[in-house]
Short mmCIF file of C-alpha atoms in Angstrom, two decimals:
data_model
loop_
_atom_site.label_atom_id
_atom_site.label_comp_id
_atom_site.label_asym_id
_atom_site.label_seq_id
_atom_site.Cartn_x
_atom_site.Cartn_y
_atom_site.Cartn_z
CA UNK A 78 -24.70 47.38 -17.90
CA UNK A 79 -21.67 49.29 -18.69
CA UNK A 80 -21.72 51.27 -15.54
CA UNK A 81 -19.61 48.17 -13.99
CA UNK A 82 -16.30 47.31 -14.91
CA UNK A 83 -16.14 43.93 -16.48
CA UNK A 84 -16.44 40.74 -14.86
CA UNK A 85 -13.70 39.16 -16.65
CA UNK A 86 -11.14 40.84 -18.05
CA UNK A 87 -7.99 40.08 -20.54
CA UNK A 88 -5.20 42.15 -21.41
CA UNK A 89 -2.58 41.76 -23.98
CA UNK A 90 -2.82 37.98 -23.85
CA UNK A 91 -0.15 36.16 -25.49
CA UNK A 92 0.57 32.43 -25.84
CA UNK A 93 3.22 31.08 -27.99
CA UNK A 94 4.37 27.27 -28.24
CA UNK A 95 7.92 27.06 -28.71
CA UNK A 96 8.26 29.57 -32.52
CA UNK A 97 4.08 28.69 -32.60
CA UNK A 98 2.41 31.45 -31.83
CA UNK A 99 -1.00 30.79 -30.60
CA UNK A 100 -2.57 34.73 -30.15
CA UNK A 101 -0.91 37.62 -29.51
CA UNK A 102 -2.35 40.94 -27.81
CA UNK A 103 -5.46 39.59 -27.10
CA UNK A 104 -7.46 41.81 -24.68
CA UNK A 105 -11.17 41.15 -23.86
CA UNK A 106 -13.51 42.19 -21.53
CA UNK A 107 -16.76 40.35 -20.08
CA UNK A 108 -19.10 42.48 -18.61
CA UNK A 109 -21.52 40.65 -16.16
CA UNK A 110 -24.71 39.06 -17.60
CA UNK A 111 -23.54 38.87 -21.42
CA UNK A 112 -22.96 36.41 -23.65
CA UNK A 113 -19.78 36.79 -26.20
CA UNK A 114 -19.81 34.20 -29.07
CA UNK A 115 -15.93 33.71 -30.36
CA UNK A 116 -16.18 32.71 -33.77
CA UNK A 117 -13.03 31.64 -36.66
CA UNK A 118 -11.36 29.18 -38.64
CA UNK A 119 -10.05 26.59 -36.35
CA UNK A 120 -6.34 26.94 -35.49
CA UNK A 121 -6.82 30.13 -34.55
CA UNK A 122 -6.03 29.93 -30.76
CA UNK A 123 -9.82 30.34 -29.41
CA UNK A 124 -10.20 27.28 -27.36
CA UNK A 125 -6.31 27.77 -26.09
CA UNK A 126 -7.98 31.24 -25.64
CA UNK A 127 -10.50 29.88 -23.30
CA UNK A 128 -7.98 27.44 -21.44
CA UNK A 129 -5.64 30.48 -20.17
CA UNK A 130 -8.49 32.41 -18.68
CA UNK A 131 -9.41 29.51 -16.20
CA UNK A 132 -5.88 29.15 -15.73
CA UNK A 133 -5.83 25.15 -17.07
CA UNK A 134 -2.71 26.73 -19.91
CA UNK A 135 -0.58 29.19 -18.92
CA UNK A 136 -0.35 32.91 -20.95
CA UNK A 137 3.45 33.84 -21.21
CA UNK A 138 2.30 37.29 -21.17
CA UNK A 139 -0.15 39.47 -20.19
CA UNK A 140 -2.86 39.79 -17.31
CA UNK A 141 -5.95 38.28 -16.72
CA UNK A 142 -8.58 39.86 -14.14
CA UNK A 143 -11.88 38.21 -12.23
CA UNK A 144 -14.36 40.79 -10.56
CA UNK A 145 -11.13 43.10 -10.85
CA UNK A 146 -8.34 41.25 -9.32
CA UNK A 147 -5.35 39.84 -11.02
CA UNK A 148 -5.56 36.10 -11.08
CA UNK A 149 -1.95 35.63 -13.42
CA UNK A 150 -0.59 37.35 -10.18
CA UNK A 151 1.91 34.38 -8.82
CA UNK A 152 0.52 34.58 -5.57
CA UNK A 153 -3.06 33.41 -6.23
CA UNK A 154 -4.47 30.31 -5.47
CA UNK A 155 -5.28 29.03 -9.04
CA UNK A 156 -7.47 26.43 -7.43
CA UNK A 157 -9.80 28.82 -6.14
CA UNK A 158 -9.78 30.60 -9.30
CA UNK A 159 -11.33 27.94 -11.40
CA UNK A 160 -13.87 27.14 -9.46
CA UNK A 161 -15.32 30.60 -9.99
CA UNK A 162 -15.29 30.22 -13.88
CA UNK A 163 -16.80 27.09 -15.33
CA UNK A 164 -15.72 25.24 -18.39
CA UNK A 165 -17.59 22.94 -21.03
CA UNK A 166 -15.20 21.41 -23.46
CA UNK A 167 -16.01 19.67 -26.71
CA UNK A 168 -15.64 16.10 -25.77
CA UNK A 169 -18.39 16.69 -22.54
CA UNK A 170 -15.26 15.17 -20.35
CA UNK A 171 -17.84 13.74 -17.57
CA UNK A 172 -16.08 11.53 -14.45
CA UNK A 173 -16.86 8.47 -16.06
CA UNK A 174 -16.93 6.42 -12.57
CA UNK A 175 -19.67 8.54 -11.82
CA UNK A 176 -23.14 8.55 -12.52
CA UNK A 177 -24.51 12.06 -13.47
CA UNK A 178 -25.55 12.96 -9.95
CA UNK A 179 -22.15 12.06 -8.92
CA UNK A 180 -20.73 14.45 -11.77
CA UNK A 181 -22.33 17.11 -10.29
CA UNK A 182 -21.67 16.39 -6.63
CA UNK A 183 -18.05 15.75 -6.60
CA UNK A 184 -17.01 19.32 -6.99
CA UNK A 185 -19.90 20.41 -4.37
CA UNK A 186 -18.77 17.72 -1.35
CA UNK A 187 -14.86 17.74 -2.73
CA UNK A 188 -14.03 21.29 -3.63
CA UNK A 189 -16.67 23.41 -1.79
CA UNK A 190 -16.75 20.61 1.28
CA UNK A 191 -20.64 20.95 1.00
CA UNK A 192 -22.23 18.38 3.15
CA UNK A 193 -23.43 15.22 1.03
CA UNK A 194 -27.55 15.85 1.70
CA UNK A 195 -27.19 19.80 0.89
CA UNK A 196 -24.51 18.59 -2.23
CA UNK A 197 -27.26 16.14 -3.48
CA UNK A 198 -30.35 18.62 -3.37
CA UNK A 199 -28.03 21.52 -5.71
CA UNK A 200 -26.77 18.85 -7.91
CA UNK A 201 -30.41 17.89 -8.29
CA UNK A 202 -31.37 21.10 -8.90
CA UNK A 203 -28.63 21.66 -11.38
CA UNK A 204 -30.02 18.45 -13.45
CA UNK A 205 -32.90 19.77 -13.28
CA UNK A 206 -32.19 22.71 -15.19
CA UNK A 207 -30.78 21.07 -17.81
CA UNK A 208 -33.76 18.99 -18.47
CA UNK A 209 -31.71 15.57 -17.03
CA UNK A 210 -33.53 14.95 -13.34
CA UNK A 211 -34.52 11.51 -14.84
CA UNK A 212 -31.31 10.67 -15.48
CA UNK A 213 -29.29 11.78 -12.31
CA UNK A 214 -28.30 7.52 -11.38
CA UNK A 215 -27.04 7.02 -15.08
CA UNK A 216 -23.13 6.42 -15.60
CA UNK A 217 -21.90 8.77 -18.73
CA UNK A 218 -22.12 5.66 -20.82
CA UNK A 219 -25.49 5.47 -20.58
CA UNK A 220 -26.16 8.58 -21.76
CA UNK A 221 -26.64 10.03 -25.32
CA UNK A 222 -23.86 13.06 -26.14
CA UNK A 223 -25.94 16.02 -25.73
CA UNK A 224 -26.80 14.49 -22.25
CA UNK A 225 -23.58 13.95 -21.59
CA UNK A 226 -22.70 17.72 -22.79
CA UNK A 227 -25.70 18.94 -20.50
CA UNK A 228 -24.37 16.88 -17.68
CA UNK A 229 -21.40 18.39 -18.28
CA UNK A 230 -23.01 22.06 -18.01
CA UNK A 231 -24.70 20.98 -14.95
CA UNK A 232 -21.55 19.99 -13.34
CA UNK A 233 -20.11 23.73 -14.36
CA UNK A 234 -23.15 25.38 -13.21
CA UNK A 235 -23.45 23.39 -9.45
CA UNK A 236 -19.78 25.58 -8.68
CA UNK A 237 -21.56 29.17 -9.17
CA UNK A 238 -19.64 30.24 -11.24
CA UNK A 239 -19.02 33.68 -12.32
CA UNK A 240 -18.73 33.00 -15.98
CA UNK A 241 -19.26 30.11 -18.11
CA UNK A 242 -16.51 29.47 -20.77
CA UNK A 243 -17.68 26.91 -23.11
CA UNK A 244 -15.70 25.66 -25.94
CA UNK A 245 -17.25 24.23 -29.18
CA UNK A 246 -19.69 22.31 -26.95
CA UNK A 247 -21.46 20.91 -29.89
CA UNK A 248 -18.73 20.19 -32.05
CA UNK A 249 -18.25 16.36 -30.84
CA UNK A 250 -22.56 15.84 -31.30
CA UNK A 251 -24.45 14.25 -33.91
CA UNK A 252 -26.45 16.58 -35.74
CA UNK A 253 -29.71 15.58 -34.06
CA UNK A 254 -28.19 16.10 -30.79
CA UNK A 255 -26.91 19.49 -31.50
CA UNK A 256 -30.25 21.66 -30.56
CA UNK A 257 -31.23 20.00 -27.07
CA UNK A 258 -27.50 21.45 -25.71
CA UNK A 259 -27.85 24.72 -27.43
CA UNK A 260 -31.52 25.12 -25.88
CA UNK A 261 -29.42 24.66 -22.83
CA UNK A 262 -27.17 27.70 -23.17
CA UNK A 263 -29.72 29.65 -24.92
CA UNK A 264 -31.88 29.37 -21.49
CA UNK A 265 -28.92 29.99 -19.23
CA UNK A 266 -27.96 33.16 -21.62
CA UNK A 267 -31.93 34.77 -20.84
CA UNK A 268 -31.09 33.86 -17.54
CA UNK A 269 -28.17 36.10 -17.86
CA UNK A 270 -25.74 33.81 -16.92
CA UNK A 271 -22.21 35.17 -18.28
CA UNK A 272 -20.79 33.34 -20.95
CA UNK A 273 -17.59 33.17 -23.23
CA UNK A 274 -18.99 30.57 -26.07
CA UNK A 275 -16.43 29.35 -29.02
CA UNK A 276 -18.59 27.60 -31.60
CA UNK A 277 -19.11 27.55 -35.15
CA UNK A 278 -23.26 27.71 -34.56
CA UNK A 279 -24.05 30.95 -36.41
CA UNK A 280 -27.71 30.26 -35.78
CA UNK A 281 -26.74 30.38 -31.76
CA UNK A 282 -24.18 33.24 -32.54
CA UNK A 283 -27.15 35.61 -34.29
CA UNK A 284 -29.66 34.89 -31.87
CA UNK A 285 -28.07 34.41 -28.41
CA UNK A 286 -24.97 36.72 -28.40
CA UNK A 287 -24.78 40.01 -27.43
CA UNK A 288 -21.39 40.56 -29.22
CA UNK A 289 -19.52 38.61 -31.55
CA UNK A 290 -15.89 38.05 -31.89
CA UNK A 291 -14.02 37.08 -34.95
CA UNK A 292 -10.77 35.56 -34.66
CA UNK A 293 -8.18 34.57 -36.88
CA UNK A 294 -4.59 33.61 -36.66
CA UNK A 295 -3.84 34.53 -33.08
CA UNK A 296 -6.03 37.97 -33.10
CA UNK A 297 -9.32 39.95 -33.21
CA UNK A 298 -9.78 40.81 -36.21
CA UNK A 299 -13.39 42.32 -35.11
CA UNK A 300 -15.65 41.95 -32.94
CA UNK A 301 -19.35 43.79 -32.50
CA UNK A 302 -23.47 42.88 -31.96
CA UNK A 303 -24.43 40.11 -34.66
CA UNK A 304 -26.03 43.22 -36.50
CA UNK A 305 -22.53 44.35 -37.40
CA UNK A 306 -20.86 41.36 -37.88
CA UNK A 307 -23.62 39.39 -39.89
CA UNK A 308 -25.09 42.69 -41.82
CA UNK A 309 -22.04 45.13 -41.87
CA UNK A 310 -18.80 43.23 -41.37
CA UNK A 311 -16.06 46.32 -41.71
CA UNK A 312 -13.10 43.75 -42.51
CA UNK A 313 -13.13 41.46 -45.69
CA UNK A 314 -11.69 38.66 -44.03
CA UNK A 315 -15.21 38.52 -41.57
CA UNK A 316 -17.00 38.63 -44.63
CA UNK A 317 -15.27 36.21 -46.10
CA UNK A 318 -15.50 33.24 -43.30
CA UNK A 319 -19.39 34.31 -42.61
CA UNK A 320 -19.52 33.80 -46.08
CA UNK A 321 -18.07 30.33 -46.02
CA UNK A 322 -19.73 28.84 -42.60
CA UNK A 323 -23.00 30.01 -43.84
CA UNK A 324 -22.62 27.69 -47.04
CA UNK A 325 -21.71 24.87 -45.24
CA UNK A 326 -24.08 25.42 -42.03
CA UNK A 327 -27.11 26.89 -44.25
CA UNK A 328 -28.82 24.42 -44.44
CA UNK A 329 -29.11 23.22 -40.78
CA UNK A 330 -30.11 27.12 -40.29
CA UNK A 331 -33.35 27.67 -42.52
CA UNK A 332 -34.62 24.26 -40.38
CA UNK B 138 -0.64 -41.42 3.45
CA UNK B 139 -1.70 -39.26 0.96
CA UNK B 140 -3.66 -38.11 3.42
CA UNK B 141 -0.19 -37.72 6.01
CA UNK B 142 1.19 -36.20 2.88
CA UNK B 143 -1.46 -33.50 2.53
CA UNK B 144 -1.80 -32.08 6.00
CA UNK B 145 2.11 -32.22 6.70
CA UNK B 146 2.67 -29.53 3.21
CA UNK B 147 -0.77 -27.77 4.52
CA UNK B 148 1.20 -26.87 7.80
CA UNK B 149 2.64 -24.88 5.26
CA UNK B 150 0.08 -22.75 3.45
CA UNK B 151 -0.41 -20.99 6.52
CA UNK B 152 3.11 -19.37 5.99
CA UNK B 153 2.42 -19.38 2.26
CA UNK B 154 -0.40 -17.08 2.75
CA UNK B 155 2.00 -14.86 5.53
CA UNK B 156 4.24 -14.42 3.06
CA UNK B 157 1.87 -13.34 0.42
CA UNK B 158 -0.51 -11.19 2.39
CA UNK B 159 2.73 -9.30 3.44
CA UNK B 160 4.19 -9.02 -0.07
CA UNK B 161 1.59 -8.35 -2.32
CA UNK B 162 -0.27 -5.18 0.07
CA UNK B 163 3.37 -3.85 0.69
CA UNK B 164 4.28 -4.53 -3.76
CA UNK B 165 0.87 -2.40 -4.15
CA UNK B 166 1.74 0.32 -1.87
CA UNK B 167 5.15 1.09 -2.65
CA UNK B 168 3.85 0.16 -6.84
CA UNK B 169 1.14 2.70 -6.36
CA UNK B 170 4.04 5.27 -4.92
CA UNK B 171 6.42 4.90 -8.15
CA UNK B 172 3.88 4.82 -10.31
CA UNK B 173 2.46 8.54 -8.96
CA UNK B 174 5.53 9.28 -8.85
CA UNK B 175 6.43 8.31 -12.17
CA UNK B 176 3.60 10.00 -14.04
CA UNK B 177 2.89 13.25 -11.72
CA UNK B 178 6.54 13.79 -10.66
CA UNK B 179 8.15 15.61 -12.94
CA UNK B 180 11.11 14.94 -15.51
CA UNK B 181 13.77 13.79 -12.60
CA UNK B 182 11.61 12.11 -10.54
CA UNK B 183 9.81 9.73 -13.40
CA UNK B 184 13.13 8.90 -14.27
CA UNK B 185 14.05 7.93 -10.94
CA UNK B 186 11.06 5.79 -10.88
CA UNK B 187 11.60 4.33 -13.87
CA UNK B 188 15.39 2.97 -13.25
CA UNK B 189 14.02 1.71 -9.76
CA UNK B 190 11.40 -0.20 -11.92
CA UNK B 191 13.54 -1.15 -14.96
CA UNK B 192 16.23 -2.78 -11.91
CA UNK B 193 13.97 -4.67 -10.25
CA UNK B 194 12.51 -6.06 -12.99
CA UNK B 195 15.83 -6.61 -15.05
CA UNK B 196 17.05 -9.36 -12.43
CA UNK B 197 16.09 -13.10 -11.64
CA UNK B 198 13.59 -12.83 -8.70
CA UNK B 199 16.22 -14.80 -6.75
CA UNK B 200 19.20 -13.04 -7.00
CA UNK B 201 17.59 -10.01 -6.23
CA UNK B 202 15.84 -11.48 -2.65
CA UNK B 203 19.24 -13.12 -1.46
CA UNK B 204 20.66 -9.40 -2.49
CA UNK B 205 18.17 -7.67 -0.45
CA UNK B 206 17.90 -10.59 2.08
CA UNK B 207 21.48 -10.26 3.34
CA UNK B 208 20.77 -6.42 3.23
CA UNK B 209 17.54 -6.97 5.39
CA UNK B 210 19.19 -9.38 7.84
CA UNK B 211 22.64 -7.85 7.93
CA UNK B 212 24.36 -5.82 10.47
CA UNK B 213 22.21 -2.82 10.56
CA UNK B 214 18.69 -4.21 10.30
CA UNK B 215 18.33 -8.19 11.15
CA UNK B 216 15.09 -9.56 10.18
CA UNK B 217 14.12 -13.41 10.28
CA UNK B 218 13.79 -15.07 7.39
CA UNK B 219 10.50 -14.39 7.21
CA UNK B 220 10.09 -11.27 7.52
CA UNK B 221 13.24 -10.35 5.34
CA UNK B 222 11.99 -12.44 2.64
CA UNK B 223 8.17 -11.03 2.60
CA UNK B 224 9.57 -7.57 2.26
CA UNK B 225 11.57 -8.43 -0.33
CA UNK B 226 9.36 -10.36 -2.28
CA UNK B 227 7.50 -7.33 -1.74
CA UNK B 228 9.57 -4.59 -2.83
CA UNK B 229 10.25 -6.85 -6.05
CA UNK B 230 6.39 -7.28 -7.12
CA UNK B 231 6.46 -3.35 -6.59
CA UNK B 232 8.15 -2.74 -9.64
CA UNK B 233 5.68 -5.08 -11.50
CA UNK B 234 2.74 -3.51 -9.84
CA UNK B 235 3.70 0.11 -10.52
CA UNK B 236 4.20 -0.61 -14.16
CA UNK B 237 0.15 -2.07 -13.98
CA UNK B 238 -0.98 1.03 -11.76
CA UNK B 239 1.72 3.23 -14.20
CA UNK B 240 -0.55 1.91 -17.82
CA UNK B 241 -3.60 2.36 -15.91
CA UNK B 242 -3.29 5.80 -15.22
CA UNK B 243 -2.44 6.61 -18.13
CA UNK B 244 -5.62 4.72 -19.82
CA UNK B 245 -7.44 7.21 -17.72
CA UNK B 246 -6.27 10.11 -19.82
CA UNK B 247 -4.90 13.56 -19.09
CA UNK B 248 -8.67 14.89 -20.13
CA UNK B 249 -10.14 12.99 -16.93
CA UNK B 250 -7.30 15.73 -14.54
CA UNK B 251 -8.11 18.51 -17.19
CA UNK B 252 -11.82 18.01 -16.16
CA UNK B 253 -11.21 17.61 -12.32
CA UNK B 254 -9.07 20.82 -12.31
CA UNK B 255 -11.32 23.12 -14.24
CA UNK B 256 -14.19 22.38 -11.39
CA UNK B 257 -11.58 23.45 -9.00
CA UNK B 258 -9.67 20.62 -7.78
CA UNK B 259 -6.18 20.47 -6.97
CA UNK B 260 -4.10 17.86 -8.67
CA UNK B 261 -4.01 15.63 -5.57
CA UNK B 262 -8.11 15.71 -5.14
CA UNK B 263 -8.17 15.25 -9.04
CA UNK B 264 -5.96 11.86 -8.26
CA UNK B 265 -7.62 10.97 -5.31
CA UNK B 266 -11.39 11.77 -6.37
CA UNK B 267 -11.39 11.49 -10.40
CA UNK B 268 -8.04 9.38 -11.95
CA UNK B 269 -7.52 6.47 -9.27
CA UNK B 270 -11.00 5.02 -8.92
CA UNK B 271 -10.92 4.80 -12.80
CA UNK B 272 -7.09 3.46 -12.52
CA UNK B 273 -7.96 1.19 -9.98
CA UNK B 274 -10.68 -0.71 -11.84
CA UNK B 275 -8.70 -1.05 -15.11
CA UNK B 276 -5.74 -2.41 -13.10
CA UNK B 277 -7.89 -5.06 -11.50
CA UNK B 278 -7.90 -7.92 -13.84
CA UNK B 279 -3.40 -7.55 -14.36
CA UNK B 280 -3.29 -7.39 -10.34
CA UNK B 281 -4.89 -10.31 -10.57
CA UNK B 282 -2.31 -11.81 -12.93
CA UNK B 283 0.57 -10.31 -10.26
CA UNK B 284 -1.24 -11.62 -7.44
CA UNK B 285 -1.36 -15.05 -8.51
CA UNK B 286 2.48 -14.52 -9.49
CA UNK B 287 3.42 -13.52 -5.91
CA UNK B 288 1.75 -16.39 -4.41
CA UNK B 289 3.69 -18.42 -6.75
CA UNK B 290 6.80 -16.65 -5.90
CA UNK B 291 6.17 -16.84 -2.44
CA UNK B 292 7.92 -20.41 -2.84
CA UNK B 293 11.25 -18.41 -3.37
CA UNK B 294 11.19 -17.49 0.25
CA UNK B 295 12.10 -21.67 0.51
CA UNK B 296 15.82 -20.71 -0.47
CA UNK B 297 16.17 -18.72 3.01
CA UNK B 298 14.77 -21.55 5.48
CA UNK B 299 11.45 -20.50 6.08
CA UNK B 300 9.27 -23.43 6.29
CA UNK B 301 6.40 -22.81 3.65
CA UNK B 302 4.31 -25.47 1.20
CA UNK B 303 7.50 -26.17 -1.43
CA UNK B 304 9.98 -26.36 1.65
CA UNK B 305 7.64 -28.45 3.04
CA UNK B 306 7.16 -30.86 0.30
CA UNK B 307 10.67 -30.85 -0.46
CA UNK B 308 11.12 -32.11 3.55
CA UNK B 309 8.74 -34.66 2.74
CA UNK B 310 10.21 -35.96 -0.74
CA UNK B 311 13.87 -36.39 1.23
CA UNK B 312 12.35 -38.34 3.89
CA UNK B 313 9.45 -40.38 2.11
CA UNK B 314 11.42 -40.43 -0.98
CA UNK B 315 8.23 -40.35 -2.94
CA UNK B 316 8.93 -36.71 -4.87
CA UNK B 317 5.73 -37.27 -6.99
CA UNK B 318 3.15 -37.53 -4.09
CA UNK B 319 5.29 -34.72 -2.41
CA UNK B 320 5.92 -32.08 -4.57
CA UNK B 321 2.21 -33.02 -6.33
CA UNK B 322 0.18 -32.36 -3.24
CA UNK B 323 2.27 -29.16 -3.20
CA UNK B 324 1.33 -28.15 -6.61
CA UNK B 325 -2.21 -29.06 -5.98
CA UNK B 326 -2.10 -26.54 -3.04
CA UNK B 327 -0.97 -23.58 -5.05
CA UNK B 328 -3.46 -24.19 -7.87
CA UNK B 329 -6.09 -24.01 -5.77
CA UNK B 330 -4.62 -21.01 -3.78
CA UNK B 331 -4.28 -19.54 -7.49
CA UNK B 332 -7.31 -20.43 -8.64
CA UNK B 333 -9.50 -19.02 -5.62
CA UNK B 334 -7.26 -15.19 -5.14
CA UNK B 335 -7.88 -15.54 -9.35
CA UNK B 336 -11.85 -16.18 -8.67
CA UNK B 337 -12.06 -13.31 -5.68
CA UNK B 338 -10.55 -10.85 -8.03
CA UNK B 339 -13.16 -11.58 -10.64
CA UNK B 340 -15.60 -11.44 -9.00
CA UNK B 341 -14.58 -8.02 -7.67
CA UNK B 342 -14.09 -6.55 -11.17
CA UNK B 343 -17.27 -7.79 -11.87
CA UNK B 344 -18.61 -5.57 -8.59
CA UNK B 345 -16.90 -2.47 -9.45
CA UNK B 346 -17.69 -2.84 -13.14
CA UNK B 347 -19.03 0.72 -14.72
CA UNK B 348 -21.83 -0.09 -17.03
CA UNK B 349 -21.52 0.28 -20.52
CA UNK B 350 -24.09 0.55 -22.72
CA UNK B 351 -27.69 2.52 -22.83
CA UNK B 352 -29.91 0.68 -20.06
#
């Protein structure tokens, strides 16, 4: 897999709100068909992370690259750049004038000027795969939070995108909720969709992820397979938090 | 007579209705203008927007239409009454209707544009696909509220001549000199003016209503 040069690439990221800063140095590379779990206390700049590489928050330094070209260059059409990298956020954020079909479709007849029969068929498809067909005419209030969250997915996933960024997607769900939207992900990750996942599911983290990265305060402070991090962390501080989240998420895991 | 009395101030709801079909459309399209404006424009152009809507809305509605009366039928532009007043019974409601379409895009939320633009919209698709068909339904049931004002205010346009339902009855009071049955019919006329625009908007929120709970 290596052989390519990554899909999505940072370097030397750096985001600072007025004396605040959010990360510094960050650099990360995405290589096609992997998932990275982002893991760390919360504060620590992940899902502002996740915002400046589809553009929504702007770095004040550093570059960001897509299939190798610069997209922080001034020149590019930032419009064009997000629809090529899909976002889930935490509070599912559906088009709540729409019903779930229409979530799907408005980016496909809008943005991509799809025609509406073709639009309807993908966005169909799209539900499909996230186990919501029978619920494509149902307005987000009628829908439970992890089908709102897989509606949400749905809608990310009718753009093609080149990578899926999706931050703490289960962090807003009830408990019982929780697994139906990380059977989602876990299907689109064999499926080798590429994904950039913040979350504080270890469970999902060990078992879906091909690497792990551990952030605190603004930085990496490591990052490797779930192996290293779970078995061999090389920094106390990793210990430490995989020490605390596994306390309070335990017993959710042995289940 | 009542009868006399009735169809003599009903000559005049045709104009009544002019005036408001002219004001109110003209209020919602320059309200809907400032009130993009106001929250999309940036720092100097919100504020703009806001003085324009903190002035018209800081003087008696009839000061402010002789003021922009004897600017609309002055020496560069001359209007008829009519016409003159509509517009600026118009441009006043605009400053009450962008305040409504102003709160109402703001009840949508910032999240709602955050959402549009990370599928790839633009900010203007996000506003014309995602945040004003949201906007538009909250601000339904106040437009309603301003609508039945501006019919009501309509009767301002009396001041500059034209012949509408309180000029009318106020005609007919001189002449009859029976103000009660005069100015009564006229008030019977508005309610029921009020009452039906008040109905036809209800019954539209009702239509464009976004269900609510699990079906």
């Amino acid at each position: 897999m290596r052989e390519f040069p990554p899909i999505l690439q940072a370097k030397n990221l750096t985001k600072t709100y007025g004396e605040n800063v959010i990360f510094k140095n960050i650099s990360l590379d995405v290589y096609k068909g992997e998932t990275i779990v982002i893991i760390g206390p919360s504060g620590t700049g992940k899902s502002t992370l996740l915002r400046c590489l589809n553009l929504l928050t702007p770095v004040d330094s550093g570059q960001i690259f897509l299939e190798g070209e610069e997209i922080t260059a001034p020149s590019v059409n930032q419009d064009q750049v997000r629809q090529k990298i899909g976002m889930v956020f935490q509070n599912f954020l559906l088009f709540n004038h729409l019903t779930a079909l229409g979530n799907v479709m408005v980016g496909l007849t809008k943005v991509k000027k799809m025609p509406h029969n073709q639009a309807k068929e993908k966005a169909l498809q799209e539900l499909e795969r996230v186990g919501l067909a029978d619920r494509a005419h149902h307005y987000p209030a009628q829908l439970s939070g992890g089908q709102q969250q897989r509606v949400a997915i749905a809608r990310a996933l009718a753009m093609d995108p080149l990578v899926m960024l999706f931050d703490e997607p289960t962090s807003a769900l009830d408990p019982e909720l929780i697994g139906e939207v990380l059977g989602v992900m876990e299907q689109l990750a064999h499926e080798h969709m590429t994904m950039l996942v913040v979350t504080h599911e270890m469970g999902f983290a060990r078992e879906v992820a091909d690497r792990i990265i551990f952030m605190e305060k603004g930085r990496i402070v490591e990052e490797g397979t779930p192996e290293d991090l779970f078995e061999r962390p090389q920094q106390a501080r990793t210990r430490e938090f995989l020490g605390r989240i596994s306390e309070l998420y335990g017993k959710r895991e042995k289940g | 007579m009542v009868i006399q009395f009735f169809t003599y101030i009903l000559q005049g709801t045709s104009v009544t209705l002019a005036v408001t079909l002219v004001a109110l459309p003209l209020g919602l399209i320059l309200g809907l203008a400032f009130a993009l404006l106001y929250n999309y424009g940036g720092l100097w152009v919100s504020r703009l927007a806001a003085v324009y809507s903190l002035a018209m809305r800081g003087v008696p509605p009839v000061a402010l239409l002789f003021v922009l009366y004897f600017l609309l039928s002055g020496r560069l532009v001359n209007l008829s009454p009519f016409w003159a007043g509509s517009i600026s019974l118009g441009i006043i409601s605009s400053a009450y209707q962008m305040e409504i379409l102003r709160g109402a895009l703001q009840a949508v939320g910032e999240s709602q544009m955050i959402a549009a633009r990370a599928i790839g919209m633009s900010r203007f698709q996000a506003i014309r696909y995602i945040i004003l068909p949201q906007a538009i339904r909250l601000a339904i049931p106040p437009w309603s509220n301003e609508a039945s004002i501006v019919l009501k205010d309509s009767s301002l346009v009396y001041a500059l001549g034209v012949p509408e339902i309180l000029r009318r009855a106020q005609q007919l009071s001189a002449t009859t000199q029976q103000p009660f049955l005069a100015f009564g019919a006229a008030a019977l006329i508005y309610f029921i003016l009020v009452f039906l625009a008040n109905r036809g908007l209800d019954l539209l929120a009702e239509k464009t209503k976004l269900p609510n709970a699990a079906a």
